[in-house]
Amino acid sequence: MLTPRENLRITQVGPGTPMGNVMRCYWQPLLLAEELGEADGAPVRVRLLGEDLIAFCGTDGAVGLVDAYCPHRRAPLFFGRNEERGLRCVYHGWKFDRSGACVDMPSEPPDSLFKSKVTVTAYPTWEGGGLVWAYLGPRESRPPPPAFDFVRVPPTHRNVVKMLQENNWLQGLEGAIDSVHSGFLHNDDLREKSQLRNAPARVEFERTAHGLAGAAIHALGDGRNYVRAFTYIMPTHSLRVRTLGRTGAPEEIPTISGQIWVPIDDRTSWLYNYMYATRPDRPLNVAFVDARNALYGRGPDDFGAGYRLKRSRENDYMIDRELQRTRSFSGIKGMNTQDIALQECMGPVLDRSKEHLAHSDRVIIALRKALLEAADTVERGERPGAADPADYAGVRLTDVLVDERVDWADALREGVLR
Ligand code: FES
Ligand SMILES: [Fe+2]
């Protein structure tokens, strides 16, 4: 449980807020690279960390990111002309380049020097992992670009699915590191007792330079445990692994999957779900990707407009009470949808002063502690964990079936070596 003041401190992301300052120490996913189209194509509206911005693909293919409003008389730059390495406001023709400099001011006399005094807020961008990333922090403390494995693998080994989630980023993230809920909420076959991830789980973890590392330990009841690593990378990344299938046989394509909750503002988030194949000789294929995404309720048919799932608050996520009675714990189809249903309907910003946290919530408490400490770190003028990719380089996840007497950390170490 947090005090109402701590709850604001940990959830708010706008400019000048404590967590907003933490978020501005990192590169954040801005949009899917495919959303921008071709060079000199139509500008795109984006909202990130409570800031309204315009992204545009310049003549050279590099992505510009500027304030949504022209510094002259605040006309919307969305209607701007994307031409010759810059964006030209259509109100009076002022033109800005990617650095934010005003490079043309045709409405002023030719000898005017005013052009050199006006800039539009502009942020750097970087492309990788099928995403365009943006850095909204102070220029002088810009970190190296993201170095997650999913960014580094070839496109043949990676799949990214974006979806809108209408609640604060933190309650989504808290769900991702809470492995205990998966045997309940995500149990889609109540009669099937042999599924590893449905067995009762306890969570063990430790603090690391990048955030948290740990495992869900599922007791199978036959003398064995299914030990599955998870990792939290500051501030918004959760990673999981799957080398074993539902009943323990090795997966044909071992994958690591991740989720990133990117704050649009305090009340809405983009959720980027990605997975990547960990073996160079086993790329993803269409059938594999389709099956996995269908399981999570994020196949092409699951979406309406604007990256929004068709199963939504307006239709109670199409809960099927008969299915819930007979087969599925939740009665809601798709694991993403199940999470989103609960998290959106907690309210846009969960009131953490009303919770009753239990033993199984220790990892949630540790997550919040790490974030609140990051806010203190940034206030001291220091860099928080994982802003430098060196903090998370070398993070390797695995999952193993082991004798229940084997320590979880030893089990994972052996799994990595195998
Ligand atoms: S408002 Fe943009 S040029 Fe005047
Ligand atoms: Fe979940």
XYZ file of C-alpha atoms and ligand atoms in Angstrom:
423
model
C 0.000 0.000 0.000
C 1.173 3.515 -0.784
C 0.072 6.837 0.627
C -1.953 8.975 -1.805
C 1.103 11.234 -2.131
C 3.417 8.333 -2.963
C 0.842 7.052 -5.437
C 0.982 10.348 -7.347
C 4.775 10.409 -7.103
C 5.067 6.954 -8.630
C 2.410 7.204 -11.372
C 2.488 10.731 -12.837
C 4.662 11.197 -15.904
C 4.110 14.768 -17.139
C 6.993 17.265 -17.491
C 8.460 18.216 -14.122
C 6.875 15.384 -12.105
C 9.236 13.050 -10.192
C 8.391 9.947 -12.255
C 8.172 12.068 -15.404
C 11.789 13.032 -14.759
C 12.698 9.364 -14.309
C 10.979 8.446 -17.592
C 12.929 11.212 -19.325
C 16.210 9.463 -18.459
C 15.405 6.696 -20.979
C 14.717 6.211 -24.659
C 10.986 5.439 -24.953
C 9.176 3.682 -27.797
C 7.401 6.393 -29.787
C 5.616 4.366 -32.460
C 6.003 1.402 -34.781
C 8.401 2.224 -37.610
C 5.677 1.213 -40.088
C 3.364 3.968 -38.808
C 5.480 6.709 -40.357
C 5.411 5.656 -43.976
C 7.834 6.963 -46.558
C 10.261 9.880 -46.631
C 8.467 13.248 -46.788
C 5.187 11.422 -46.040
C 2.341 12.692 -43.890
C 3.278 13.829 -40.358
C 1.829 11.753 -37.503
C 0.385 12.931 -34.178
C 1.933 11.320 -31.120
C 1.456 11.828 -27.420
C 4.216 10.639 -25.111
C 4.663 11.287 -21.373
C 1.841 13.815 -21.519
C 3.440 15.826 -24.358
C 1.699 16.366 -27.690
C 4.174 15.961 -30.523
C 4.411 15.529 -34.278
C 6.641 12.902 -35.874
C 7.681 13.110 -39.494
C 9.933 11.107 -41.754
C 12.381 13.516 -43.387
C 13.747 13.544 -46.906
C 16.750 11.467 -45.798
C 14.530 8.940 -43.963
C 15.508 10.203 -40.501
C 12.596 10.792 -38.135
C 11.893 14.285 -36.810
C 9.950 14.832 -33.591
C 8.724 18.297 -32.668
C 6.168 20.072 -30.493
C 2.655 19.684 -31.911
C 2.238 23.454 -32.039
C 4.136 26.065 -34.034
C 6.109 28.502 -31.852
C 4.813 31.449 -33.931
C 1.114 31.576 -33.047
C 0.643 27.961 -31.974
C -0.959 26.607 -35.124
C -1.045 22.791 -35.224
C 1.990 21.444 -37.047
C 0.051 18.279 -37.864
C -1.222 20.078 -40.956
C 2.340 21.032 -41.863
C 4.069 20.390 -45.178
C 6.812 17.793 -44.852
C 9.352 19.036 -47.349
C 13.123 19.124 -47.900
C 14.364 17.994 -44.492
C 11.890 19.993 -42.471
C 8.302 20.653 -41.494
C 6.654 23.850 -42.717
C 3.723 25.325 -40.790
C 0.837 25.991 -43.156
C -0.395 29.063 -41.264
C 2.394 31.502 -42.238
C 4.977 29.206 -43.775
C 7.644 29.066 -41.046
C 9.798 25.984 -41.508
C 11.679 23.953 -38.889
C 14.301 21.255 -39.264
C 14.780 18.139 -37.172
C 16.933 19.933 -34.630
C 14.115 22.448 -34.016
C 15.877 25.343 -35.771
C 13.739 27.727 -37.832
C 15.245 27.505 -41.310
C 12.761 29.705 -43.205
C 10.457 32.539 -42.206
C 8.883 33.740 -45.468
C 6.290 35.977 -43.770
C 9.041 38.280 -42.383
C 11.151 40.844 -44.309
C 14.171 39.238 -46.045
C 16.655 41.109 -43.848
C 14.962 40.024 -40.574
C 17.191 38.111 -38.133
C 14.215 36.913 -36.093
C 14.484 33.450 -37.695
C 17.698 32.759 -35.801
C 15.984 33.479 -32.467
C 13.025 31.097 -32.811
C 13.092 27.360 -32.244
C 10.488 24.664 -31.866
C 10.936 22.027 -29.136
C 12.512 19.019 -30.856
C 13.592 15.639 -29.510
C 16.075 13.089 -30.870
C 14.832 9.779 -32.270
C 16.417 6.410 -32.921
C 15.150 3.439 -34.889
C 15.565 -0.180 -33.780
C 13.587 -3.346 -33.154
C 10.819 -2.281 -35.545
C 10.204 0.791 -33.377
C 11.039 4.460 -33.469
C 12.290 5.521 -30.035
C 12.423 9.035 -28.626
C 14.416 10.656 -25.872
C 12.563 13.475 -24.103
C 15.154 14.270 -21.442
C 17.821 16.922 -21.072
C 20.181 17.055 -24.034
C 23.325 16.766 -21.924
C 22.325 13.479 -20.255
C 21.147 11.589 -23.327
C 21.963 7.882 -22.804
C 23.252 5.410 -25.408
C 20.439 3.924 -27.538
C 18.528 0.833 -26.338
C 20.438 -2.451 -26.570
C 17.732 -4.994 -25.764
C 18.207 -8.344 -27.473
C 14.902 -7.922 -29.313
C 16.338 -4.794 -30.912
C 19.454 -6.636 -32.006
C 17.964 -9.808 -33.538
C 17.136 -9.787 -37.269
C 13.511 -8.999 -38.263
C 12.989 -12.695 -39.122
C 13.340 -13.485 -35.399
C 11.077 -10.771 -34.013
C 7.390 -9.904 -33.772
C 5.920 -6.752 -32.185
C 2.235 -6.098 -31.517
C 1.087 -2.703 -30.258
C -2.140 -2.101 -28.343
C -3.874 0.716 -26.544
C -4.475 0.271 -22.829
C -6.657 2.837 -21.125
C -5.066 3.050 -17.713
C -1.906 4.271 -16.046
C 1.273 2.466 -17.182
C 2.175 1.208 -13.705
C -0.837 -1.020 -13.122
C -0.080 -2.780 -16.416
C 3.547 -3.251 -15.472
C 2.615 -4.495 -12.001
C 0.487 -7.185 -13.641
C 3.403 -8.297 -15.789
C 5.768 -8.935 -12.901
C 3.055 -10.547 -10.760
C 3.507 -14.175 -11.848
C 1.128 -15.423 -9.161
C -1.958 -14.355 -11.092
C -1.193 -16.416 -14.182
C -2.417 -19.743 -12.747
C -5.732 -18.067 -11.933
C -6.601 -15.344 -14.427
C -4.914 -17.042 -17.385
C -6.128 -20.579 -16.703
C -8.131 -21.213 -19.855
C -8.637 -24.934 -19.286
C -9.796 -25.790 -15.787
C -9.875 -29.520 -16.557
C -6.288 -29.706 -17.813
C -4.087 -30.287 -14.773
C -0.796 -30.925 -16.578
C -0.120 -27.375 -17.751
C 3.085 -26.151 -16.168
C 2.123 -22.519 -15.913
C -1.212 -23.281 -14.262
C 0.401 -24.992 -11.269
C 0.476 -22.917 -8.071
C 3.396 -20.499 -8.133
C 5.520 -18.670 -5.642
C 7.808 -15.861 -6.705
C 11.446 -15.362 -5.716
C 13.527 -12.423 -6.871
C 16.461 -10.144 -6.182
C 17.256 -6.497 -6.869
C 19.740 -5.894 -9.671
C 21.390 -2.914 -11.349
C 18.694 -2.990 -14.036
C 15.688 -3.544 -11.750
C 14.597 -7.003 -10.606
C 15.451 -10.557 -11.616
C 13.677 -13.619 -10.356
C 11.582 -16.638 -11.084
C 8.099 -18.020 -10.734
C 8.369 -21.442 -9.148
C 5.440 -23.664 -10.030
C 5.101 -26.753 -7.814
C 3.872 -29.560 -10.055
C 3.046 -31.855 -7.140
C 5.098 -34.772 -8.486
C 8.404 -33.883 -6.861
C 9.325 -31.409 -9.591
C 9.180 -27.667 -9.964
C 8.774 -25.677 -13.136
C 11.090 -22.697 -12.656
C 10.583 -19.818 -15.037
C 12.728 -16.693 -14.995
C 11.389 -13.181 -15.321
C 13.157 -9.853 -15.426
C 12.124 -6.286 -14.846
C 14.212 -3.655 -16.589
C 13.688 -0.091 -15.448
C 11.426 1.705 -15.906
C 8.755 -0.029 -18.038
C 10.064 -3.349 -19.385
C 9.033 -6.839 -18.320
C 10.572 -9.963 -19.892
C 9.599 -13.623 -19.787
C 10.870 -16.789 -21.357
C 9.382 -19.888 -22.910
C 11.620 -22.739 -23.975
C 9.210 -25.390 -22.684
C 5.688 -25.938 -23.960
C 2.538 -26.290 -21.874
C 3.298 -29.826 -20.763
C 7.089 -29.614 -20.547
C 8.205 -30.685 -24.018
C 10.770 -28.316 -25.577
C 9.192 -25.621 -27.723
C 9.988 -25.905 -31.412
C 10.987 -22.234 -31.360
C 12.251 -21.070 -27.955
C 11.285 -17.453 -27.369
C 11.699 -14.621 -24.962
C 8.827 -12.214 -24.815
C 8.616 -8.756 -23.419
C 6.095 -6.092 -22.661
C 6.717 -2.375 -22.529
C 4.134 -0.025 -21.063
C 4.754 3.373 -22.584
C 2.893 6.202 -20.862
C 0.879 8.255 -23.329
C -0.115 10.291 -20.285
C -1.179 9.481 -16.719
C -4.343 7.682 -17.800
C -3.476 5.896 -21.041
C -0.624 3.712 -22.256
C 0.710 1.988 -25.327
C 1.477 -1.621 -24.642
C 4.141 -3.057 -26.944
C 4.134 -6.867 -26.803
C 7.129 -8.408 -28.467
C 8.673 -11.836 -28.784
C 11.899 -12.960 -30.341
C 13.390 -16.315 -31.189
C 16.469 -16.987 -29.097
C 18.110 -19.539 -31.408
C 19.716 -18.093 -34.538
C 18.828 -21.265 -36.490
C 15.127 -21.146 -35.508
C 13.509 -17.965 -36.836
C 9.859 -17.206 -36.183
C 7.386 -18.239 -38.864
C 3.909 -17.021 -39.756
C 2.057 -20.037 -38.321
C 3.954 -19.804 -35.019
C 3.403 -16.065 -34.672
C -0.291 -16.321 -35.592
C -0.898 -19.122 -33.077
C 0.884 -17.328 -30.264
C -0.820 -14.000 -30.919
C -4.223 -15.704 -31.165
C -3.617 -17.295 -27.759
C -3.021 -13.846 -26.321
C -6.056 -12.340 -28.046
C -3.935 -10.050 -30.228
C -4.288 -11.506 -33.703
C -5.263 -9.194 -36.581
C -8.968 -10.018 -36.095
C -8.848 -8.989 -32.437
C -8.241 -5.325 -33.244
C -10.562 -2.466 -34.090
C -9.261 0.942 -35.181
C -6.361 2.721 -33.490
C -4.642 -0.368 -32.023
C -7.627 -0.858 -29.746
C -8.868 -4.371 -28.977
C -12.435 -5.162 -29.989
C -12.938 -6.746 -26.584
C -13.212 -3.586 -24.541
C -14.778 -1.969 -21.512
C -17.898 -1.041 -23.540
C -18.739 -4.730 -24.083
C -17.287 -6.086 -20.807
C -14.480 -7.636 -22.868
C -17.102 -10.045 -24.264
C -16.979 -12.145 -21.110
C -18.675 -15.507 -21.660
C -20.225 -16.616 -18.355
C -20.935 -20.111 -19.625
C -17.294 -20.518 -20.617
C -16.319 -19.209 -17.203
C -18.558 -21.765 -15.485
C -17.309 -24.721 -17.471
C -13.830 -24.143 -18.765
C -11.969 -20.860 -18.326
C -11.226 -19.168 -15.011
C -12.020 -15.696 -16.359
C -14.449 -16.394 -19.205
C -12.555 -13.780 -21.259
C -10.732 -14.797 -24.407
C -7.042 -13.971 -24.811
C -4.401 -13.458 -22.133
C -3.742 -9.844 -23.075
C -7.456 -9.137 -22.933
C -7.752 -10.789 -19.526
C -5.028 -8.546 -18.108
C -6.362 -5.422 -19.765
C -9.937 -6.110 -18.577
C -8.855 -6.166 -14.944
C -6.335 -3.357 -15.180
C -8.532 -0.898 -17.091
C -11.466 -1.528 -14.788
C -9.362 -0.784 -11.678
C -9.847 2.822 -12.810
C -7.445 4.939 -14.846
C -5.045 5.347 -11.916
C -5.238 2.599 -9.307
C -5.683 3.976 -5.787
C -2.888 2.082 -4.027
C -3.856 3.470 -0.620
C -6.820 1.071 -0.561
C -4.944 -2.173 -1.207
C -4.187 -5.038 1.183
C -0.866 -6.421 0.006
C 0.005 -9.981 1.046
C 3.085 -12.186 1.121
C 2.665 -13.035 -2.558
C 2.873 -9.326 -3.417
C 6.502 -8.888 -2.283
C 7.651 -8.439 -5.852
C 5.116 -5.642 -6.374
C 6.429 -3.914 -3.262
C 10.007 -4.289 -4.547
C 9.029 -2.830 -7.923
C 7.482 0.232 -6.315
C 10.488 0.644 -4.035
C 12.832 0.520 -7.038
C 10.784 3.186 -8.827
C 10.486 5.477 -5.807
C 14.230 5.158 -5.259
C 14.791 6.008 -8.918
C 12.822 9.226 -8.376
C 15.140 10.076 -5.467
C 18.183 9.200 -7.584
C 17.098 11.537 -10.367
C 16.359 14.301 -7.869
C 19.954 14.001 -6.679
C 21.048 14.592 -10.274
C 22.190 10.994 -10.801
C 21.305 8.475 -13.489
C 18.843 5.678 -12.539
C 19.424 1.972 -13.249
C 19.167 0.715 -16.850
C 19.354 4.191 -18.396
C 22.743 2.894 -19.507
C 22.211 -0.336 -21.506
C 25.369 -1.746 -19.893
C 23.185 -2.331 -16.809
C 21.046 -4.902 -18.614
C 23.504 -6.320 -21.143
C 23.965 -10.018 -20.593
C 20.556 -10.595 -18.990
C 19.603 -14.150 -20.001
C 16.330 -15.837 -19.154
C 15.476 -19.490 -19.115
C 12.880 -21.924 -17.814
C 13.562 -25.428 -16.498
C 11.913 -28.466 -14.951
C 13.860 -29.527 -11.879
C 13.686 -31.590 -8.726
C 11.779 -29.559 -6.149
C 14.778 -29.644 -3.773
C 16.954 -27.656 -6.203
C 17.350 -23.970 -5.400
C 15.653 -21.752 -7.992
C 18.727 -19.662 -8.756
C 20.892 -22.787 -9.203
C 18.237 -24.278 -11.454
C 18.263 -21.238 -13.716
C 22.050 -21.071 -13.810
C 22.175 -24.694 -14.969
C 19.463 -23.988 -17.519
C 21.513 -21.192 -19.001
C 24.582 -23.393 -19.265
C 22.731 -26.203 -20.970
S 1.528 29.860 -36.612
Fe 2.986 28.667 -37.666
S 3.851 30.056 -39.064
Fe 2.435 31.232 -38.013
Fe -1.320 -11.527 -16.961
